[in-house]
PDB file of C-alpha atoms in Angstrom:
ATOM      1  CA  MET I 919       6.669  88.499-107.133  1.00  0.00           C
ATOM      2  CA  LEU I 920       7.377  91.781-105.370  1.00  0.00           C
ATOM      3  CA  PRO I 921       8.430  95.064-107.315  1.00  0.00           C
ATOM      4  CA  GLU I 922      12.456  95.447-106.199  1.00  0.00           C
ATOM      5  CA  ARG I 923      11.024  98.583-104.210  1.00  0.00           C
ATOM      6  CA  LEU I 924       7.871  98.021-102.158  1.00  0.00           C
ATOM      7  CA  ARG I 925       6.414 101.535-101.399  1.00  0.00           C
ATOM      8  CA  VAL I 926       3.953 100.833 -98.345  1.00  0.00           C
ATOM      9  CA  MET I 927       1.764 103.212 -96.972  1.00  0.00           C
ATOM     10  CA  GLY I 928       0.592 102.298 -92.837  1.00  0.00           C
ATOM     11  CA  ILE I 929      -2.359 103.772 -91.505  1.00  0.00           C
ATOM     12  CA  ASP I 930      -3.289 104.019 -87.841  1.00  0.00           C
ATOM     13  CA  PRO I 931      -6.940 104.587 -88.446  1.00  0.00           C
ATOM     14  CA  GLY I 932      -9.083 107.403 -86.149  1.00  0.00           C
ATOM     15  CA  LEU I 933     -11.376 110.769 -86.272  1.00  0.00           C
ATOM     16  CA  THR I 934      -9.665 112.658 -84.178  1.00  0.00           C
ATOM     17  CA  ARG I 935      -6.256 111.635 -85.080  1.00  0.00           C
ATOM     18  CA  CYS I 936      -5.477 109.656 -87.815  1.00  0.00           C
ATOM     19  CA  GLY I 937      -1.672 108.416 -88.237  1.00  0.00           C
ATOM     20  CA  LEU I 938      -0.270 108.089 -92.015  1.00  0.00           C
ATOM     21  CA  SER I 939       3.196 106.984 -92.689  1.00  0.00           C
ATOM     22  CA  VAL I 940       4.975 105.819 -96.137  1.00  0.00           C
ATOM     23  CA  VAL I 941       8.000 103.846 -96.199  1.00  0.00           C
ATOM     24  CA  GLU I 942       9.790 101.525 -98.838  1.00  0.00           C
ATOM     25  CA  ASN I 943      11.460  98.047 -98.471  1.00  0.00           C
ATOM     26  CA  GLY I 944      15.611  98.067 -98.360  1.00  0.00           C
ATOM     27  CA  ARG I 945      17.863  94.785 -98.619  1.00  0.00           C
ATOM     28  CA  GLY I 946      16.542  92.356 -96.343  1.00  0.00           C
ATOM     29  CA  ARG I 947      14.612  93.446 -93.461  1.00  0.00           C
ATOM     30  CA  ALA I 948      15.892  97.522 -94.093  1.00  0.00           C
ATOM     31  CA  VAL I 949      12.956  99.325 -94.315  1.00  0.00           C
ATOM     32  CA  ILE I 950      13.163 103.449 -95.477  1.00  0.00           C
ATOM     33  CA  PRO I 951      11.088 106.108 -94.049  1.00  0.00           C
ATOM     34  CA  ILE I 952       9.917 108.454 -96.614  1.00  0.00           C
ATOM     35  CA  ALA I 953       6.982 110.599 -94.640  1.00  0.00           C
ATOM     36  CA  VAL I 954       4.858 110.535 -91.957  1.00  0.00           C
ATOM     37  CA  ALA I 955       1.999 112.740 -90.519  1.00  0.00           C
ATOM     38  CA  VAL I 956      -1.073 112.908 -88.391  1.00  0.00           C
ATOM     39  CA  VAL I 957      -4.541 113.933 -89.860  1.00  0.00           C
ATOM     40  CA  ARG I 958      -6.524 115.265 -87.041  1.00  0.00           C
ATOM     41  CA  THR I 959     -10.292 116.477 -87.515  1.00  0.00           C
ATOM     42  CA  PRO I 960     -12.140 118.774 -85.065  1.00  0.00           C
ATOM     43  CA  SER I 961     -14.353 116.701 -82.749  1.00  0.00           C
ATOM     44  CA  HIS I 962     -17.163 119.475 -82.433  1.00  0.00           C
ATOM     45  CA  ALA I 963     -17.365 118.530 -86.154  1.00  0.00           C
ATOM     46  CA  GLN I 964     -20.486 116.333 -87.950  1.00  0.00           C
ATOM     47  CA  LEU I 965     -19.149 113.340 -88.681  1.00  0.00           C
ATOM     48  CA  ALA I 966     -19.910 113.660 -92.314  1.00  0.00           C
ATOM     49  CA  GLN I 967     -17.460 116.864 -92.226  1.00  0.00           C
ATOM     50  CA  ARG I 968     -14.940 114.790 -90.521  1.00  0.00           C
ATOM     51  CA  LEU I 969     -14.930 111.999 -92.801  1.00  0.00           C
ATOM     52  CA  LEU I 970     -14.732 114.548 -95.732  1.00  0.00           C
ATOM     53  CA  GLU I 971     -11.513 116.375 -94.227  1.00  0.00           C
ATOM     54  CA  LEU I 972     -10.140 112.228 -93.451  1.00  0.00           C
ATOM     55  CA  SER I 973     -10.919 111.688 -97.192  1.00  0.00           C
ATOM     56  CA  GLN I 974      -9.539 114.589 -98.575  1.00  0.00           C
ATOM     57  CA  ALA I 975      -6.164 114.600 -96.506  1.00  0.00           C
ATOM     58  CA  VAL I 976      -5.498 110.425 -97.239  1.00  0.00           C
ATOM     59  CA  ASN I 977      -6.390 111.354-101.079  1.00  0.00           C
ATOM     60  CA  GLU I 978      -3.283 113.555-101.597  1.00  0.00           C
ATOM     61  CA  TRP I 979      -1.129 111.493 -99.507  1.00  0.00           C
ATOM     62  CA  MET I 980      -1.981 108.545-102.199  1.00  0.00           C
ATOM     63  CA  ASP I 981      -1.670 110.753-105.099  1.00  0.00           C
ATOM     64  CA  GLU I 982       1.867 112.233-103.643  1.00  0.00           C
ATOM     65  CA  TYR I 983       3.730 109.253-102.459  1.00  0.00           C
ATOM     66  CA  ARG I 984       1.646 106.478-104.850  1.00  0.00           C
ATOM     67  CA  PRO I 985       2.304 103.717-102.506  1.00  0.00           C
ATOM     68  CA  ASP I 986       1.797 100.027-104.132  1.00  0.00           C
ATOM     69  CA  VAL I 987       0.251  98.543-101.108  1.00  0.00           C
ATOM     70  CA  VAL I 988      -1.812 100.082 -97.819  1.00  0.00           C
ATOM     71  CA  ALA I 989      -1.682  98.636 -94.551  1.00  0.00           C
ATOM     72  CA  ILE I 990      -4.524  99.409 -92.207  1.00  0.00           C
ATOM     73  CA  GLU I 991      -4.593  98.620 -88.713  1.00  0.00           C
ATOM     74  CA  ARG I 992      -7.948  96.500 -88.201  1.00  0.00           C
ATOM     75  CA  VAL I 993     -10.679  97.899 -85.669  1.00  0.00           C
ATOM     76  CA  PHE I 994     -11.556  96.079 -82.381  1.00  0.00           C
ATOM     77  CA  GLU I 995     -13.601  96.642 -79.795  1.00  0.00           C
ATOM     78  CA  ARG I 996     -12.151  98.718 -77.090  1.00  0.00           C
ATOM     79  CA  GLY I 997     -14.794  99.358 -74.667  1.00  0.00           C
ATOM     80  CA  ASN I 998     -16.273 102.655 -76.349  1.00  0.00           C
ATOM     81  CA  VAL I 999     -18.737 101.960 -78.948  1.00  0.00           C
ATOM     82  CA  SER I1000     -19.221 105.463 -80.601  1.00  0.00           C
ATOM     83  CA  THR I1001     -15.460 105.638 -80.542  1.00  0.00           C
ATOM     84  CA  VAL I1002     -15.259 102.259 -82.527  1.00  0.00           C
ATOM     85  CA  MET I1003     -17.829 102.952 -84.776  1.00  0.00           C
ATOM     86  CA  ASN I1004     -16.293 106.525 -85.937  1.00  0.00           C
ATOM     87  CA  THR I1005     -13.091 104.722 -86.287  1.00  0.00           C
ATOM     88  CA  ALA I1006     -14.876 101.819 -88.241  1.00  0.00           C
ATOM     89  CA  HIS I1007     -16.529 105.054 -90.662  1.00  0.00           C
ATOM     90  CA  GLY I1008     -12.781 106.104 -91.018  1.00  0.00           C
ATOM     91  CA  VAL I1009     -11.513 102.786 -92.059  1.00  0.00           C
ATOM     92  CA  GLY I1010     -14.199 102.661 -94.659  1.00  0.00           C
ATOM     93  CA  VAL I1011     -13.236 106.096 -96.013  1.00  0.00           C
ATOM     94  CA  LEU I1012      -9.514 104.944 -96.166  1.00  0.00           C
ATOM     95  CA  MET I1013     -10.190 101.716 -98.035  1.00  0.00           C
ATOM     96  CA  LEU I1014     -12.573 103.334-100.316  1.00  0.00           C
ATOM     97  CA  SER I1015      -9.961 105.717-101.321  1.00  0.00           C
ATOM     98  CA  ALA I1016      -7.217 102.717-101.948  1.00  0.00           C
ATOM     99  CA  ALA I1017     -10.018 100.888-104.172  1.00  0.00           C
ATOM    100  CA  GLN I1018     -10.448 103.746-106.200  1.00  0.00           C
ATOM    101  CA  ARG I1019      -6.670 103.493-107.449  1.00  0.00           C
ATOM    102  CA  ASN I1020      -6.736  99.916-107.366  1.00  0.00           C
ATOM    103  CA  ILE I1021      -4.337  99.491-104.474  1.00  0.00           C
ATOM    104  CA  PRO I1022      -4.639  96.592-102.213  1.00  0.00           C
ATOM    105  CA  VAL I1023      -5.083  96.986 -98.622  1.00  0.00           C
ATOM    106  CA  HIS I1024      -3.639  94.551 -95.632  1.00  0.00           C
ATOM    107  CA  MET I1025      -5.384  94.622 -92.369  1.00  0.00           C
ATOM    108  CA  TYR I1026      -3.224  93.893 -89.228  1.00  0.00           C
ATOM    109  CA  THR I1027      -4.473  93.727 -85.286  1.00  0.00           C
ATOM    110  CA  PRO I1028      -2.534  95.592 -82.923  1.00  0.00           C
ATOM    111  CA  SER I1029      -0.931  92.146 -81.574  1.00  0.00           C
ATOM    112  CA  GLU I1030       0.031  91.081 -84.686  1.00  0.00           C
ATOM    113  CA  VAL I1031       2.073  94.520 -85.517  1.00  0.00           C
ATOM    114  CA  LYS I1032       3.573  94.462 -82.197  1.00  0.00           C
ATOM    115  CA  LYS I1033       4.488  90.960 -82.354  1.00  0.00           C
ATOM    116  CA  ALA I1034       6.113  91.651 -86.047  1.00  0.00           C
ATOM    117  CA  ILE I1035       8.239  94.671 -84.886  1.00  0.00           C
ATOM    118  CA  SER I1036       8.921  93.860 -81.316  1.00  0.00           C
ATOM    119  CA  GLY I1037       8.513  90.158 -81.008  1.00  0.00           C
ATOM    120  CA  ASN I1038       6.108  90.615 -78.283  1.00  0.00           C
ATOM    121  CA  GLY I1039       2.214  90.952 -79.311  1.00  0.00           C
ATOM    122  CA  GLY I1040       1.933  92.688 -75.704  1.00  0.00           C
ATOM    123  CA  ALA I1041       4.272  95.360 -76.399  1.00  0.00           C
ATOM    124  CA  ASP I1042       3.358  98.722 -74.545  1.00  0.00           C
ATOM    125  CA  LYS I1043       3.504 101.943 -76.614  1.00  0.00           C
ATOM    126  CA  LYS I1044       6.755 103.188 -75.247  1.00  0.00           C
ATOM    127  CA  GLN I1045       8.947  99.616 -76.460  1.00  0.00           C
ATOM    128  CA  MET I1046       7.170  99.715 -79.629  1.00  0.00           C
ATOM    129  CA  THR I1047       8.028 103.332 -80.636  1.00  0.00           C
ATOM    130  CA  ALA I1048      11.645 102.584 -79.913  1.00  0.00           C
ATOM    131  CA  MET I1049      11.395  99.710 -82.158  1.00  0.00           C
ATOM    132  CA  VAL I1050      10.141 101.909 -84.627  1.00  0.00           C
ATOM    133  CA  THR I1051      12.864 104.636 -83.955  1.00  0.00           C
ATOM    134  CA  ARG I1052      15.636 101.949 -84.070  1.00  0.00           C
ATOM    135  CA  ILE I1053      14.411 100.232 -87.607  1.00  0.00           C
ATOM    136  CA  LEU I1054      14.026 103.099 -88.934  1.00  0.00           C
ATOM    137  CA  GLY I1055      17.251 104.524 -87.992  1.00  0.00           C
ATOM    138  CA  LEU I1056      15.347 107.540 -86.789  1.00  0.00           C
ATOM    139  CA  SER I1057      17.190 110.543 -85.079  1.00  0.00           C
ATOM    140  CA  GLN I1058      14.329 111.108 -82.475  1.00  0.00           C
ATOM    141  CA  ALA I1059      10.730 109.313 -81.977  1.00  0.00           C
ATOM    142  CA  PRO I1060       7.748 109.806 -84.174  1.00  0.00           C
ATOM    143  CA  LYS I1061       5.497 111.521 -82.072  1.00  0.00           C
ATOM    144  CA  PRO I1062       2.706 111.215 -81.277  1.00  0.00           C
ATOM    145  CA  ALA I1063       2.248 107.660 -80.834  1.00  0.00           C
ATOM    146  CA  ASP I1064      -0.156 107.642 -83.903  1.00  0.00           C
ATOM    147  CA  ALA I1065       2.304 108.329 -86.225  1.00  0.00           C
ATOM    148  CA  ALA I1066       4.485 105.762 -84.726  1.00  0.00           C
ATOM    149  CA  ASP I1067       1.210 103.511 -84.985  1.00  0.00           C
ATOM    150  CA  ALA I1068       1.244 103.911 -88.781  1.00  0.00           C
ATOM    151  CA  LEU I1069       5.008 103.414 -89.153  1.00  0.00           C
ATOM    152  CA  ALA I1070       4.681 100.349 -87.250  1.00  0.00           C
ATOM    153  CA  LEU I1071       2.098  99.077 -89.627  1.00  0.00           C
ATOM    154  CA  ALA I1072       3.928 100.043 -92.904  1.00  0.00           C
ATOM    155  CA  ILE I1073       7.033  97.767 -91.650  1.00  0.00           C
ATOM    156  CA  CYS I1074       5.082  95.331 -90.382  1.00  0.00           C
ATOM    157  CA  HIS I1075       3.649  94.992 -94.047  1.00  0.00           C
ATOM    158  CA  CYS I1076       7.383  95.441 -95.701  1.00  0.00           C
ATOM    159  CA  TRP I1077       8.137  91.836 -93.495  1.00  0.00           C
ATOM    160  CA  ARG I1078       5.373  89.993 -94.476  1.00  0.00           C
ATOM    161  CA  ALA I1079       4.797  90.825 -97.651  1.00  0.00           C
ATOM    162  CA  PRO I1080       7.249  88.181 -98.995  1.00  0.00           C
ATOM    163  CA  MET I1081       5.093  85.401 -96.761  1.00  0.00           C
ATOM    164  CA  LEU I1082       1.667  86.596 -97.970  1.00  0.00           C
ATOM    165  CA  LEU I1083       3.145  86.582-101.738  1.00  0.00           C
ATOM    166  CA  ARG I1084       4.086  83.001-101.269  1.00  0.00           C
ATOM    167  CA  GLN I1085       0.872  81.882 -99.631  1.00  0.00           C
ATOM    168  CA  GLN I1086      -0.951  83.857-102.338  1.00  0.00           C
ATOM    169  CA  GLU I1087       1.103  81.705-105.288  1.00  0.00           C
ATOM    170  CA  GLN I1088       0.819  78.778-103.111  1.00  0.00           C
ATOM    171  CA  GLU I1089      -3.489  79.255-103.039  1.00  0.00           C
ATOM    172  CA  GLU I1090      -3.145  79.969-107.066  1.00  0.00           C
ATOM    173  CA  GLN I1091      -1.348  76.835-107.583  1.00  0.00           C
ATOM    174  CA  ALA I1092      -3.662  75.083-105.247  1.00  0.00           C
ATOM    175  CA  GLU I1093      -6.749  76.507-107.387  1.00  0.00           C
ATOM    176  CA  ILE I1094      -5.095  75.419-110.858  1.00  0.00           C
ATOM    177  CA  ARG I1095      -4.479  71.951-109.346  1.00  0.00           C
ATOM    178  CA  ARG I1096      -8.218  71.582-107.954  1.00  0.00           C
ATOM    179  CA  GLN I1097      -9.420  72.872-111.682  1.00  0.00           C
ATOM    180  CA  HIS I1098      -7.176  70.349-113.929  1.00  0.00           C
ATOM    181  CA  GLN I1099      -8.469  67.549-111.142  1.00  0.00           C
ATOM    182  CA  GLN I1100     -12.342  68.596-111.750  1.00  0.00           C
ATOM    183  CA  GLY I1101     -11.316  68.844-115.258  1.00  0.00           C
ATOM    184  CA  VAL I1102     -10.130  65.370-115.203  1.00  0.00           C
ATOM    185  CA  LEU I1103     -12.852  63.761-113.304  1.00  0.00           C
ATOM    186  CA  ALA I1104     -15.459  65.474-115.871  1.00  0.00           C
ATOM    187  CA  ARG I1105     -13.925  63.742-118.709  1.00  0.00           C
ATOM    188  CA  LYS I1106     -13.542  60.130-117.055  1.00  0.00           C
ATOM    189  CA  LYS I1107     -17.163  60.749-116.343  1.00  0.00           C
ATOM    190  CA  GLN I1108     -18.018  61.609-119.661  1.00  0.00           C
ATOM    191  CA  GLN I1109     -16.324  58.949-121.037  1.00  0.00           C
ATOM    192  CA  ALA I1110     -18.102  56.522-119.111  1.00  0.00           C
ATOM    193  CA  ASN I1111     -21.312  57.997-119.924  1.00  0.00           C
ATOM    194  CA  VAL I1112     -20.538  57.487-123.420  1.00  0.00           C
ATOM    195  CA  SER I1113     -19.582  53.732-123.209  1.00  0.00           C
ATOM    196  CA  SER I1114     -22.611  52.820-121.004  1.00  0.00           C
ATOM    197  CA  TYR I1115     -24.566  54.845-123.842  1.00  0.00           C
ATOM    198  CA  ARG I1116     -22.882  52.798-126.062  1.00  0.00           C
ATOM    199  CA  VAL I1117     -23.499  49.400-124.283  1.00  0.00           C
TER     200      VAL I1117
END
């Protein structure tokens, strides 16, 4: 069962710029913005140092805002292998921070987020920023784009959480039925073996 107030931390991963956001679900499809920021690390610094700075910033956010769940953009091939690898390292740090606090993590592709927010999996950044601004009732658009992307991820999870919970409950019920059926079959087999032994 979902908590009455689900607090979601949305993260648009990146080493140069990492978007962080926190929102809460409201009534129906209403989403309440709590905080948004962009963490920057210097591109000239060593990878390990950049990951450390990202980790420290995310840990501070998780400890301050105490999200119930984290939504992170799934890394995919964008052409520049070095950028993808650096982003993947960053995602590992982000997931570890959540795991250390027993916070569940959900991953979403950009097209999943775009479709959830705008109804169009191919929406551009301008359209997405406009939708995020409208959905959250903001007086001005969140900037830079990484901030808007982080908010979009959090909104996406707020809206998908009830469906994901239903799927999880259905899977759990199916597993219970499967285990029950296996137990019934095992007992029948055992009874059959006992009967044949008696004969």
